């Protein structure tokens, strides 16, 4: 109906414009002189008139040529009387009338309409259009008011093959898939569970860092079970007016029950499921009302609705306890960061529709991306494709993907930022200090790349990647990492006799790591206990503070141990750089010349071998 009204209004507008142009074109014509009928009768008597054209009550007069010019005039007659009768009454003789050329012309339908009907119809159409527009706006406002409390959830039809997602499309997360496969079995064949008296969990809470694939897993459950999938964000429930969110929750579950068996997916559930009593509105707070309605819908009187709620969050610590109790979100599935094999599988999925060159090694890429979530790996492959396109390549090379890793981790290369010679030398020795100290420590991560090309806010960077995924770190690992962090500071002080503001970030990270070493992990001489307790407050937003559960004397001891750890790490770094000063000079000069040193070349320099870049092989240097 709305489409018909739109078409009708468009036709009316076109007609108005069309006839308006007709009137405008007529109004721009040369207007003949107007005369009276008495003047016409006089001209006819004096033989000045050549022709008369009668069209309705309009009379057009053409005078005989005078000096090669024709003059046109116009007049009007009475509708009831003929022109001949009128002129005869005005004294024109019968002879003059017989010699006069008179043409009678019927007015055209379009002209009749334009001159008589349109002036009447046009105002009516304009007024009618204005009234229709106002009524339409009022109806739209009423519809919006009526639909204000309806759910904004989007339903994915299981029959839509293009949007269908299966477990095969989700790489890794084997344990999470096993947990969710029970939900799929229940949705496909609920009878075998119900006959045994089993009740499938009403709510499944997916926990994990951002980008680990929680939403993708929820879609895969719906795709495997072939049931309708209702998806909505937690923030879409909350409105300015109290009660709207609760109304939307009721409408959402009403739709889900109507299409049961079905899945309701609430993304970022912490937006509406935060612990109650932490806001300013008390029991009348809109978010709390919405949460209350979710709790009621998930634990109502209907026990066999066939609706399963899946929610995702990366902040389970702020959720209300009532939301996590048995009978609601009583099954929690942790979606971890992918390990090495999972990263390889994820990279294969995202590389499936991309042309890769023969030198691309996805396993090596997976080794260089520990800590990357699935979204990071997808972004990595996309950035590699963009870089290849920018370089006018037909295929994505390993160089494109390696550069993409650094872009994702550190930001784009700032090649236009040119440092002077002194700053370049400082950066080169600083990054060489990090790399050289890390290379001669047993527990530090292997060096994969050293560069003095600016990325993000850093003047240069040293890329160190662990050989394998690590869930735990030892005490010796922290000690060596501290020394490596301070390698840049030590190198600047050794070569230039003073330090710059460059190592400020390194010092901050080293101090933070030493504090964690002492206060969180119980690895220091102060004993096997923790110091301080992190507390989060959500009264006016997220606020993190630390409760002090130790005395001032203990605080002094903590500061002393932290300072001692940092000092010892600096001494370790200085000792390595002093002993390997020749290598420090060699690597720094190579950096100044080439700007970037890759792992193979760096390892060759450390081993005292010459690196042949063209043949990509190492040649042993002669002994000095």
PDB file of C-alpha atoms in Angstrom, residues 23-309:
ATOM      1  CA  UNK A  23       1.444  27.508 -18.783  1.00  0.00           C
ATOM      2  CA  UNK A  24       4.936  28.967 -18.474  1.00  0.00           C
ATOM      3  CA  UNK A  25       5.641  28.423 -22.168  1.00  0.00           C
ATOM      4  CA  UNK A  26       2.365  30.056 -23.125  1.00  0.00           C
ATOM      5  CA  UNK A  27       3.008  32.990 -20.876  1.00  0.00           C
ATOM      6  CA  UNK A  28       6.381  33.625 -22.545  1.00  0.00           C
ATOM      7  CA  UNK A  29       4.849  34.075 -26.041  1.00  0.00           C
ATOM      8  CA  UNK A  30       4.527  37.593 -27.561  1.00  0.00           C
ATOM      9  CA  UNK A  31       1.226  39.031 -26.314  1.00  0.00           C
ATOM     10  CA  UNK A  32      -0.858  40.748 -29.086  1.00  0.00           C
ATOM     11  CA  UNK A  33      -2.333  44.211 -28.493  1.00  0.00           C
ATOM     12  CA  UNK A  34      -5.804  44.173 -27.018  1.00  0.00           C
ATOM     13  CA  UNK A  35      -8.491  46.282 -28.739  1.00  0.00           C
ATOM     14  CA  UNK A  36     -12.215  46.829 -28.274  1.00  0.00           C
ATOM     15  CA  UNK A  37     -14.922  45.530 -30.595  1.00  0.00           C
ATOM     16  CA  UNK A  38     -15.690  49.155 -31.602  1.00  0.00           C
ATOM     17  CA  UNK A  39     -12.073  49.571 -32.716  1.00  0.00           C
ATOM     18  CA  UNK A  40     -12.328  46.319 -34.663  1.00  0.00           C
ATOM     19  CA  UNK A  41     -15.500  47.492 -36.390  1.00  0.00           C
ATOM     20  CA  UNK A  42     -13.786  50.772 -37.336  1.00  0.00           C
ATOM     21  CA  UNK A  43     -10.746  48.944 -38.771  1.00  0.00           C
ATOM     22  CA  UNK A  44     -12.987  46.631 -40.824  1.00  0.00           C
ATOM     23  CA  UNK A  45     -14.857  49.642 -42.215  1.00  0.00           C
ATOM     24  CA  UNK A  46     -11.496  51.222 -43.204  1.00  0.00           C
ATOM     25  CA  UNK A  47     -10.324  47.937 -44.939  1.00  0.00           C
ATOM     26  CA  UNK A  48      -7.366  47.570 -42.566  1.00  0.00           C
ATOM     27  CA  UNK A  49      -8.235  44.007 -41.475  1.00  0.00           C
ATOM     28  CA  UNK A  50      -6.932  41.072 -43.523  1.00  0.00           C
ATOM     29  CA  UNK A  51      -8.163  38.129 -41.429  1.00  0.00           C
ATOM     30  CA  UNK A  52     -10.162  37.362 -38.288  1.00  0.00           C
ATOM     31  CA  UNK A  53      -9.845  34.072 -36.325  1.00  0.00           C
ATOM     32  CA  UNK A  54     -12.602  33.221 -33.858  1.00  0.00           C
ATOM     33  CA  UNK A  55     -11.837  30.621 -31.137  1.00  0.00           C
ATOM     34  CA  UNK A  56     -14.627  30.457 -28.587  1.00  0.00           C
ATOM     35  CA  UNK A  57     -15.086  33.983 -27.229  1.00  0.00           C
ATOM     36  CA  UNK A  58     -11.542  34.911 -28.197  1.00  0.00           C
ATOM     37  CA  UNK A  59     -11.019  36.904 -31.424  1.00  0.00           C
ATOM     38  CA  UNK A  60      -7.610  37.210 -33.084  1.00  0.00           C
ATOM     39  CA  UNK A  61      -7.175  39.987 -35.651  1.00  0.00           C
ATOM     40  CA  UNK A  62      -4.504  40.148 -38.363  1.00  0.00           C
ATOM     41  CA  UNK A  63      -4.098  43.587 -39.987  1.00  0.00           C
ATOM     42  CA  UNK A  64      -2.873  44.143 -43.526  1.00  0.00           C
ATOM     43  CA  UNK A  65       0.880  44.633 -43.933  1.00  0.00           C
ATOM     44  CA  UNK A  66       2.215  48.130 -43.480  1.00  0.00           C
ATOM     45  CA  UNK A  67       5.855  48.656 -44.491  1.00  0.00           C
ATOM     46  CA  UNK A  68       6.352  44.869 -44.618  1.00  0.00           C
ATOM     47  CA  UNK A  69       5.143  44.345 -41.030  1.00  0.00           C
ATOM     48  CA  UNK A  70       2.153  42.357 -39.869  1.00  0.00           C
ATOM     49  CA  UNK A  71       0.336  43.435 -36.739  1.00  0.00           C
ATOM     50  CA  UNK A  72      -1.751  41.077 -34.613  1.00  0.00           C
ATOM     51  CA  UNK A  73      -4.428  42.174 -32.207  1.00  0.00           C
ATOM     52  CA  UNK A  74      -6.866  40.408 -29.956  1.00  0.00           C
ATOM     53  CA  UNK A  75     -10.267  41.074 -28.474  1.00  0.00           C
ATOM     54  CA  UNK A  76     -13.123  39.181 -26.908  1.00  0.00           C
ATOM     55  CA  UNK A  77     -16.783  38.880 -27.819  1.00  0.00           C
ATOM     56  CA  UNK A  78     -19.859  37.837 -25.932  1.00  0.00           C
ATOM     57  CA  UNK A  79     -20.338  34.075 -25.676  1.00  0.00           C
ATOM     58  CA  UNK A  80     -24.032  34.183 -26.564  1.00  0.00           C
ATOM     59  CA  UNK A  81     -23.728  36.367 -29.727  1.00  0.00           C
ATOM     60  CA  UNK A  82     -21.893  35.600 -32.963  1.00  0.00           C
ATOM     61  CA  UNK A  83     -19.124  37.891 -34.218  1.00  0.00           C
ATOM     62  CA  UNK A  84     -21.059  38.772 -37.425  1.00  0.00           C
ATOM     63  CA  UNK A  85     -24.115  39.836 -35.436  1.00  0.00           C
ATOM     64  CA  UNK A  86     -22.020  41.897 -33.079  1.00  0.00           C
ATOM     65  CA  UNK A  87     -20.137  43.704 -35.858  1.00  0.00           C
ATOM     66  CA  UNK A  88     -23.373  44.363 -37.782  1.00  0.00           C
ATOM     67  CA  UNK A  89     -24.831  45.964 -34.679  1.00  0.00           C
ATOM     68  CA  UNK A  90     -21.707  48.127 -34.443  1.00  0.00           C
ATOM     69  CA  UNK A  91     -22.329  49.542 -37.960  1.00  0.00           C
ATOM     70  CA  UNK A  92     -20.257  47.334 -40.246  1.00  0.00           C
ATOM     71  CA  UNK A  93     -21.988  47.056 -43.614  1.00  0.00           C
ATOM     72  CA  UNK A  94     -22.988  43.736 -45.170  1.00  0.00           C
ATOM     73  CA  UNK A  95     -20.562  44.333 -48.068  1.00  0.00           C
ATOM     74  CA  UNK A  96     -17.642  44.789 -45.679  1.00  0.00           C
ATOM     75  CA  UNK A  97     -18.657  41.660 -43.820  1.00  0.00           C
ATOM     76  CA  UNK A  98     -18.785  39.640 -47.083  1.00  0.00           C
ATOM     77  CA  UNK A  99     -15.271  40.793 -48.016  1.00  0.00           C
ATOM     78  CA  UNK A 100     -13.916  39.973 -44.514  1.00  0.00           C
ATOM     79  CA  UNK A 101     -12.075  36.598 -44.084  1.00  0.00           C
ATOM     80  CA  UNK A 102     -13.388  34.980 -40.911  1.00  0.00           C
ATOM     81  CA  UNK A 103     -12.064  31.575 -39.658  1.00  0.00           C
ATOM     82  CA  UNK A 104     -13.744  29.669 -36.849  1.00  0.00           C
ATOM     83  CA  UNK A 105     -11.445  27.466 -34.775  1.00  0.00           C
ATOM     84  CA  UNK A 106     -12.427  24.953 -32.106  1.00  0.00           C
ATOM     85  CA  UNK A 107     -10.278  25.202 -28.912  1.00  0.00           C
ATOM     86  CA  UNK A 108      -8.030  22.101 -28.217  1.00  0.00           C
ATOM     87  CA  UNK A 109      -8.719  19.794 -25.265  1.00  0.00           C
ATOM     88  CA  UNK A 110      -5.265  20.442 -23.766  1.00  0.00           C
ATOM     89  CA  UNK A 111      -5.686  24.188 -24.036  1.00  0.00           C
ATOM     90  CA  UNK A 112      -9.170  23.950 -22.609  1.00  0.00           C
ATOM     91  CA  UNK A 113      -7.778  21.934 -19.686  1.00  0.00           C
ATOM     92  CA  UNK A 114      -4.817  24.247 -19.170  1.00  0.00           C
ATOM     93  CA  UNK A 115      -6.923  27.391 -19.238  1.00  0.00           C
ATOM     94  CA  UNK A 116     -10.087  26.281 -17.490  1.00  0.00           C
ATOM     95  CA  UNK A 117      -9.670  23.028 -15.582  1.00  0.00           C
ATOM     96  CA  UNK A 118      -6.062  23.274 -14.344  1.00  0.00           C
ATOM     97  CA  UNK A 119      -6.481  26.561 -12.445  1.00  0.00           C
ATOM     98  CA  UNK A 120      -9.244  24.839 -10.468  1.00  0.00           C
ATOM     99  CA  UNK A 121      -7.663  21.377 -10.139  1.00  0.00           C
ATOM    100  CA  UNK A 122      -4.121  22.510  -9.287  1.00  0.00           C
ATOM    101  CA  UNK A 123      -4.971  24.178  -5.943  1.00  0.00           C
ATOM    102  CA  UNK A 124      -7.138  21.195  -5.018  1.00  0.00           C
ATOM    103  CA  UNK A 125      -4.270  18.789  -5.769  1.00  0.00           C
ATOM    104  CA  UNK A 126      -1.799  20.873  -3.789  1.00  0.00           C
ATOM    105  CA  UNK A 127      -4.093  21.126  -0.766  1.00  0.00           C
ATOM    106  CA  UNK A 128      -4.948  17.399  -1.008  1.00  0.00           C
ATOM    107  CA  UNK A 129      -1.260  16.483  -1.247  1.00  0.00           C
ATOM    108  CA  UNK A 130      -0.447  18.586   1.809  1.00  0.00           C
ATOM    109  CA  UNK A 131      -3.240  16.932   3.833  1.00  0.00           C
ATOM    110  CA  UNK A 132      -2.117  13.454   2.697  1.00  0.00           C
ATOM    111  CA  UNK A 133       1.500  14.195   3.675  1.00  0.00           C
ATOM    112  CA  UNK A 134       0.454  15.403   7.139  1.00  0.00           C
ATOM    113  CA  UNK A 135      -1.757  12.335   7.698  1.00  0.00           C
ATOM    114  CA  UNK A 136       1.044  10.037   6.565  1.00  0.00           C
ATOM    115  CA  UNK A 137       3.478  11.624   9.010  1.00  0.00           C
ATOM    116  CA  UNK A 138       0.935  11.245  11.805  1.00  0.00           C
ATOM    117  CA  UNK A 139       0.375   7.567  10.922  1.00  0.00           C
ATOM    118  CA  UNK A 140       4.133   6.980  10.844  1.00  0.00           C
ATOM    119  CA  UNK A 141       4.465   8.548  14.289  1.00  0.00           C
ATOM    120  CA  UNK A 142       1.683   6.317  15.612  1.00  0.00           C
ATOM    121  CA  UNK A 143       3.330   3.238  14.107  1.00  0.00           C
ATOM    122  CA  UNK A 144       6.665   4.165  15.678  1.00  0.00           C
ATOM    123  CA  UNK A 145       4.973   4.683  19.023  1.00  0.00           C
ATOM    124  CA  UNK A 146       3.248   1.298  18.743  1.00  0.00           C
ATOM    125  CA  UNK A 147       6.483  -0.468  17.659  1.00  0.00           C
ATOM    126  CA  UNK A 148       8.677   1.270  20.259  1.00  0.00           C
ATOM    127  CA  UNK A 149       8.525  -1.707  22.594  1.00  0.00           C
ATOM    128  CA  UNK A 150       8.924  -4.411  19.950  1.00  0.00           C
ATOM    129  CA  UNK A 151      12.113  -6.420  19.657  1.00  0.00           C
ATOM    130  CA  UNK A 152      14.814  -5.328  17.228  1.00  0.00           C
ATOM    131  CA  UNK A 153      16.273  -8.820  16.946  1.00  0.00           C
ATOM    132  CA  UNK A 154      17.297  -9.997  13.485  1.00  0.00           C
ATOM    133  CA  UNK A 155      16.280 -13.513  12.515  1.00  0.00           C
ATOM    134  CA  UNK A 156      18.519 -15.695  10.365  1.00  0.00           C
ATOM    135  CA  UNK A 157      16.424 -18.239   8.494  1.00  0.00           C
ATOM    136  CA  UNK A 158      17.913 -21.769   8.573  1.00  0.00           C
ATOM    137  CA  UNK A 159      16.886 -22.157   4.921  1.00  0.00           C
ATOM    138  CA  UNK A 160      19.128 -19.270   3.883  1.00  0.00           C
ATOM    139  CA  UNK A 161      22.166 -21.146   2.587  1.00  0.00           C
ATOM    140  CA  UNK A 162      24.218 -17.980   2.031  1.00  0.00           C
ATOM    141  CA  UNK A 163      24.157 -16.981   5.708  1.00  0.00           C
ATOM    142  CA  UNK A 164      24.383 -20.515   7.075  1.00  0.00           C
ATOM    143  CA  UNK A 165      27.400 -21.237   9.300  1.00  0.00           C
ATOM    144  CA  UNK A 166      28.534 -24.709  10.385  1.00  0.00           C
ATOM    145  CA  UNK A 167      31.097 -26.015  12.853  1.00  0.00           C
ATOM    146  CA  UNK A 168      33.347 -26.771   9.865  1.00  0.00           C
ATOM    147  CA  UNK A 169      33.534 -23.020   9.216  1.00  0.00           C
ATOM    148  CA  UNK A 170      34.897 -22.457  12.729  1.00  0.00           C
ATOM    149  CA  UNK A 171      38.516 -23.548  13.087  1.00  0.00           C
ATOM    150  CA  UNK A 172      39.868 -24.601  16.473  1.00  0.00           C
ATOM    151  CA  UNK A 173      37.844 -24.378  19.702  1.00  0.00           C
ATOM    152  CA  UNK A 174      37.425 -28.164  19.835  1.00  0.00           C
ATOM    153  CA  UNK A 175      36.343 -28.196  23.490  1.00  0.00           C
ATOM    154  CA  UNK A 176      33.794 -25.437  22.941  1.00  0.00           C
ATOM    155  CA  UNK A 177      32.358 -27.303  19.950  1.00  0.00           C
ATOM    156  CA  UNK A 178      31.971 -30.463  22.040  1.00  0.00           C
ATOM    157  CA  UNK A 179      30.066 -28.562  24.718  1.00  0.00           C
ATOM    158  CA  UNK A 180      27.798 -26.931  22.165  1.00  0.00           C
ATOM    159  CA  UNK A 181      27.197 -30.155  20.223  1.00  0.00           C
ATOM    160  CA  UNK A 182      24.847 -31.263  23.037  1.00  0.00           C
ATOM    161  CA  UNK A 183      22.742 -28.174  22.397  1.00  0.00           C
ATOM    162  CA  UNK A 184      22.621 -29.083  18.703  1.00  0.00           C
ATOM    163  CA  UNK A 185      21.559 -32.668  19.515  1.00  0.00           C
ATOM    164  CA  UNK A 186      18.776 -31.413  21.791  1.00  0.00           C
ATOM    165  CA  UNK A 187      17.432 -29.022  19.164  1.00  0.00           C
ATOM    166  CA  UNK A 188      17.527 -31.746  16.499  1.00  0.00           C
ATOM    167  CA  UNK A 189      16.120 -34.622  18.601  1.00  0.00           C
ATOM    168  CA  UNK A 190      14.793 -33.397  21.966  1.00  0.00           C
ATOM    169  CA  UNK A 191      12.688 -36.513  22.581  1.00  0.00           C
ATOM    170  CA  UNK A 192      15.593 -38.817  23.459  1.00  0.00           C
ATOM    171  CA  UNK A 193      16.689 -36.398  26.198  1.00  0.00           C
ATOM    172  CA  UNK A 194      13.188 -35.738  27.509  1.00  0.00           C
ATOM    173  CA  UNK A 195      12.430 -39.484  27.703  1.00  0.00           C
ATOM    174  CA  UNK A 196      15.404 -39.844  30.048  1.00  0.00           C
ATOM    175  CA  UNK A 197      14.188 -37.002  32.224  1.00  0.00           C
ATOM    176  CA  UNK A 198      17.067 -34.786  31.142  1.00  0.00           C
ATOM    177  CA  UNK A 199      16.726 -31.040  30.809  1.00  0.00           C
ATOM    178  CA  UNK A 200      18.974 -29.240  28.416  1.00  0.00           C
ATOM    179  CA  UNK A 201      20.480 -26.034  29.825  1.00  0.00           C
ATOM    180  CA  UNK A 202      18.291 -23.048  29.019  1.00  0.00           C
ATOM    181  CA  UNK A 203      21.256 -20.732  28.778  1.00  0.00           C
ATOM    182  CA  UNK A 204      24.786 -21.118  27.459  1.00  0.00           C
ATOM    183  CA  UNK A 205      27.269 -18.370  28.300  1.00  0.00           C
ATOM    184  CA  UNK A 206      30.229 -18.010  25.933  1.00  0.00           C
ATOM    185  CA  UNK A 207      33.236 -16.488  27.670  1.00  0.00           C
ATOM    186  CA  UNK A 208      36.397 -15.320  25.978  1.00  0.00           C
ATOM    187  CA  UNK A 209      38.490 -12.401  24.838  1.00  0.00           C
ATOM    188  CA  UNK A 210      37.233 -10.165  22.031  1.00  0.00           C
ATOM    189  CA  UNK A 211      37.670 -11.709  18.594  1.00  0.00           C
ATOM    190  CA  UNK A 212      37.958 -15.359  19.695  1.00  0.00           C
ATOM    191  CA  UNK A 213      34.851 -16.410  17.719  1.00  0.00           C
ATOM    192  CA  UNK A 214      31.999 -16.420  20.258  1.00  0.00           C
ATOM    193  CA  UNK A 215      29.431 -15.005  17.825  1.00  0.00           C
ATOM    194  CA  UNK A 216      30.627 -17.340  15.075  1.00  0.00           C
ATOM    195  CA  UNK A 217      30.163 -20.353  17.354  1.00  0.00           C
ATOM    196  CA  UNK A 218      26.608 -19.275  18.205  1.00  0.00           C
ATOM    197  CA  UNK A 219      25.801 -18.997  14.479  1.00  0.00           C
ATOM    198  CA  UNK A 220      27.336 -22.424  13.924  1.00  0.00           C
ATOM    199  CA  UNK A 221      25.058 -23.948  16.571  1.00  0.00           C
ATOM    200  CA  UNK A 222      22.005 -22.547  14.774  1.00  0.00           C
ATOM    201  CA  UNK A 223      23.358 -23.695  11.403  1.00  0.00           C
ATOM    202  CA  UNK A 224      24.062 -27.226  12.614  1.00  0.00           C
ATOM    203  CA  UNK A 225      20.677 -27.516  14.338  1.00  0.00           C
ATOM    204  CA  UNK A 226      18.871 -25.889  11.369  1.00  0.00           C
ATOM    205  CA  UNK A 227      16.648 -23.758  13.578  1.00  0.00           C
ATOM    206  CA  UNK A 228      15.768 -20.032  13.466  1.00  0.00           C
ATOM    207  CA  UNK A 229      18.470 -17.837  14.976  1.00  0.00           C
ATOM    208  CA  UNK A 230      17.481 -14.565  16.656  1.00  0.00           C
ATOM    209  CA  UNK A 231      20.436 -12.259  17.247  1.00  0.00           C
ATOM    210  CA  UNK A 232      20.457  -9.009  19.221  1.00  0.00           C
ATOM    211  CA  UNK A 233      22.979  -6.939  21.143  1.00  0.00           C
ATOM    212  CA  UNK A 234      22.538  -6.271  24.845  1.00  0.00           C
ATOM    213  CA  UNK A 235      22.652  -2.524  24.238  1.00  0.00           C
ATOM    214  CA  UNK A 236      19.610  -2.719  21.914  1.00  0.00           C
ATOM    215  CA  UNK A 237      17.347  -3.487  24.869  1.00  0.00           C
ATOM    216  CA  UNK A 238      18.197  -0.378  26.825  1.00  0.00           C
ATOM    217  CA  UNK A 239      16.353   2.857  26.033  1.00  0.00           C
ATOM    218  CA  UNK A 240      15.830   6.162  27.780  1.00  0.00           C
ATOM    219  CA  UNK A 241      12.312   5.250  28.929  1.00  0.00           C
ATOM    220  CA  UNK A 242      11.820   2.753  31.733  1.00  0.00           C
ATOM    221  CA  UNK A 243       9.979  -0.386  30.653  1.00  0.00           C
ATOM    222  CA  UNK A 244      10.902  -0.318  26.968  1.00  0.00           C
ATOM    223  CA  UNK A 245      13.736  -2.820  27.387  1.00  0.00           C
ATOM    224  CA  UNK A 246      11.527  -5.214  29.342  1.00  0.00           C
ATOM    225  CA  UNK A 247       8.856  -4.927  26.636  1.00  0.00           C
ATOM    226  CA  UNK A 248      11.428  -5.765  23.976  1.00  0.00           C
ATOM    227  CA  UNK A 249      12.575  -8.806  25.955  1.00  0.00           C
ATOM    228  CA  UNK A 250       8.985 -10.075  26.159  1.00  0.00           C
ATOM    229  CA  UNK A 251       8.488  -9.529  22.444  1.00  0.00           C
ATOM    230  CA  UNK A 252      11.792 -11.276  21.615  1.00  0.00           C
ATOM    231  CA  UNK A 253      10.922 -14.392  23.585  1.00  0.00           C
ATOM    232  CA  UNK A 254       7.402 -14.339  22.158  1.00  0.00           C
ATOM    233  CA  UNK A 255       8.834 -14.469  18.632  1.00  0.00           C
ATOM    234  CA  UNK A 256      11.334 -17.156  19.617  1.00  0.00           C
ATOM    235  CA  UNK A 257       8.612 -19.351  21.174  1.00  0.00           C
ATOM    236  CA  UNK A 258       6.449 -18.899  18.084  1.00  0.00           C
ATOM    237  CA  UNK A 259       9.330 -20.238  15.936  1.00  0.00           C
ATOM    238  CA  UNK A 260      10.456 -22.894  18.466  1.00  0.00           C
ATOM    239  CA  UNK A 261      12.720 -24.760  18.504  1.00  0.00           C
ATOM    240  CA  UNK A 262      14.946 -21.721  18.115  1.00  0.00           C
ATOM    241  CA  UNK A 263      18.037 -19.972  19.455  1.00  0.00           C
ATOM    242  CA  UNK A 264      18.197 -16.489  20.969  1.00  0.00           C
ATOM    243  CA  UNK A 265      21.693 -15.000  20.867  1.00  0.00           C
ATOM    244  CA  UNK A 266      22.438 -11.957  23.036  1.00  0.00           C
ATOM    245  CA  UNK A 267      25.812 -10.467  22.172  1.00  0.00           C
ATOM    246  CA  UNK A 268      27.652  -8.350  24.770  1.00  0.00           C
ATOM    247  CA  UNK A 269      25.209  -9.436  27.465  1.00  0.00           C
ATOM    248  CA  UNK A 270      27.188  -7.475  30.079  1.00  0.00           C
ATOM    249  CA  UNK A 271      25.634  -4.280  28.655  1.00  0.00           C
ATOM    250  CA  UNK A 272      22.322  -5.281  30.222  1.00  0.00           C
ATOM    251  CA  UNK A 273      23.325  -8.049  32.642  1.00  0.00           C
ATOM    252  CA  UNK A 274      25.581  -6.112  35.004  1.00  0.00           C
ATOM    253  CA  UNK A 275      25.212  -6.644  38.704  1.00  0.00           C
ATOM    254  CA  UNK A 276      22.122  -4.916  40.062  1.00  0.00           C
ATOM    255  CA  UNK A 277      22.276  -2.260  42.727  1.00  0.00           C
ATOM    256  CA  UNK A 278      25.279  -0.527  41.176  1.00  0.00           C
ATOM    257  CA  UNK A 279      23.420   2.289  39.406  1.00  0.00           C
ATOM    258  CA  UNK A 280      21.719   5.517  40.377  1.00  0.00           C
ATOM    259  CA  UNK A 281      18.167   4.496  39.487  1.00  0.00           C
ATOM    260  CA  UNK A 282      17.684   1.713  42.009  1.00  0.00           C
ATOM    261  CA  UNK A 283      14.784  -0.622  41.214  1.00  0.00           C
ATOM    262  CA  UNK A 284      13.429   1.809  38.620  1.00  0.00           C
ATOM    263  CA  UNK A 285      16.609   1.772  36.564  1.00  0.00           C
ATOM    264  CA  UNK A 286      15.851   0.808  32.944  1.00  0.00           C
ATOM    265  CA  UNK A 287      18.766  -1.617  32.709  1.00  0.00           C
ATOM    266  CA  UNK A 288      17.726  -3.424  35.882  1.00  0.00           C
ATOM    267  CA  UNK A 289      14.130  -3.704  34.689  1.00  0.00           C
ATOM    268  CA  UNK A 290      15.367  -5.257  31.456  1.00  0.00           C
ATOM    269  CA  UNK A 291      17.598  -7.698  33.340  1.00  0.00           C
ATOM    270  CA  UNK A 292      14.700  -8.670  35.610  1.00  0.00           C
ATOM    271  CA  UNK A 293      12.573  -9.488  32.573  1.00  0.00           C
ATOM    272  CA  UNK A 294      15.347 -11.639  31.064  1.00  0.00           C
ATOM    273  CA  UNK A 295      15.608 -13.559  34.340  1.00  0.00           C
ATOM    274  CA  UNK A 296      11.846 -14.146  34.392  1.00  0.00           C
ATOM    275  CA  UNK A 297      11.715 -15.275  30.753  1.00  0.00           C
ATOM    276  CA  UNK A 298      14.576 -17.731  31.274  1.00  0.00           C
ATOM    277  CA  UNK A 299      13.086 -19.237  34.425  1.00  0.00           C
ATOM    278  CA  UNK A 300       9.341 -18.914  33.910  1.00  0.00           C
ATOM    279  CA  UNK A 301       6.551 -21.438  34.410  1.00  0.00           C
ATOM    280  CA  UNK A 302       7.002 -22.923  30.920  1.00  0.00           C
ATOM    281  CA  UNK A 303       9.668 -25.601  31.161  1.00  0.00           C
ATOM    282  CA  UNK A 304       9.555 -27.037  27.624  1.00  0.00           C
ATOM    283  CA  UNK A 305       9.594 -24.001  25.340  1.00  0.00           C
ATOM    284  CA  UNK A 306      12.291 -25.250  22.980  1.00  0.00           C
ATOM    285  CA  UNK A 307      14.097 -21.897  23.178  1.00  0.00           C
ATOM    286  CA  UNK A 308      17.784 -21.874  24.098  1.00  0.00           C
ATOM    287  CA  UNK A 309      19.502 -18.620  24.993  1.00  0.00           C
TER     288      UNK A 309
END
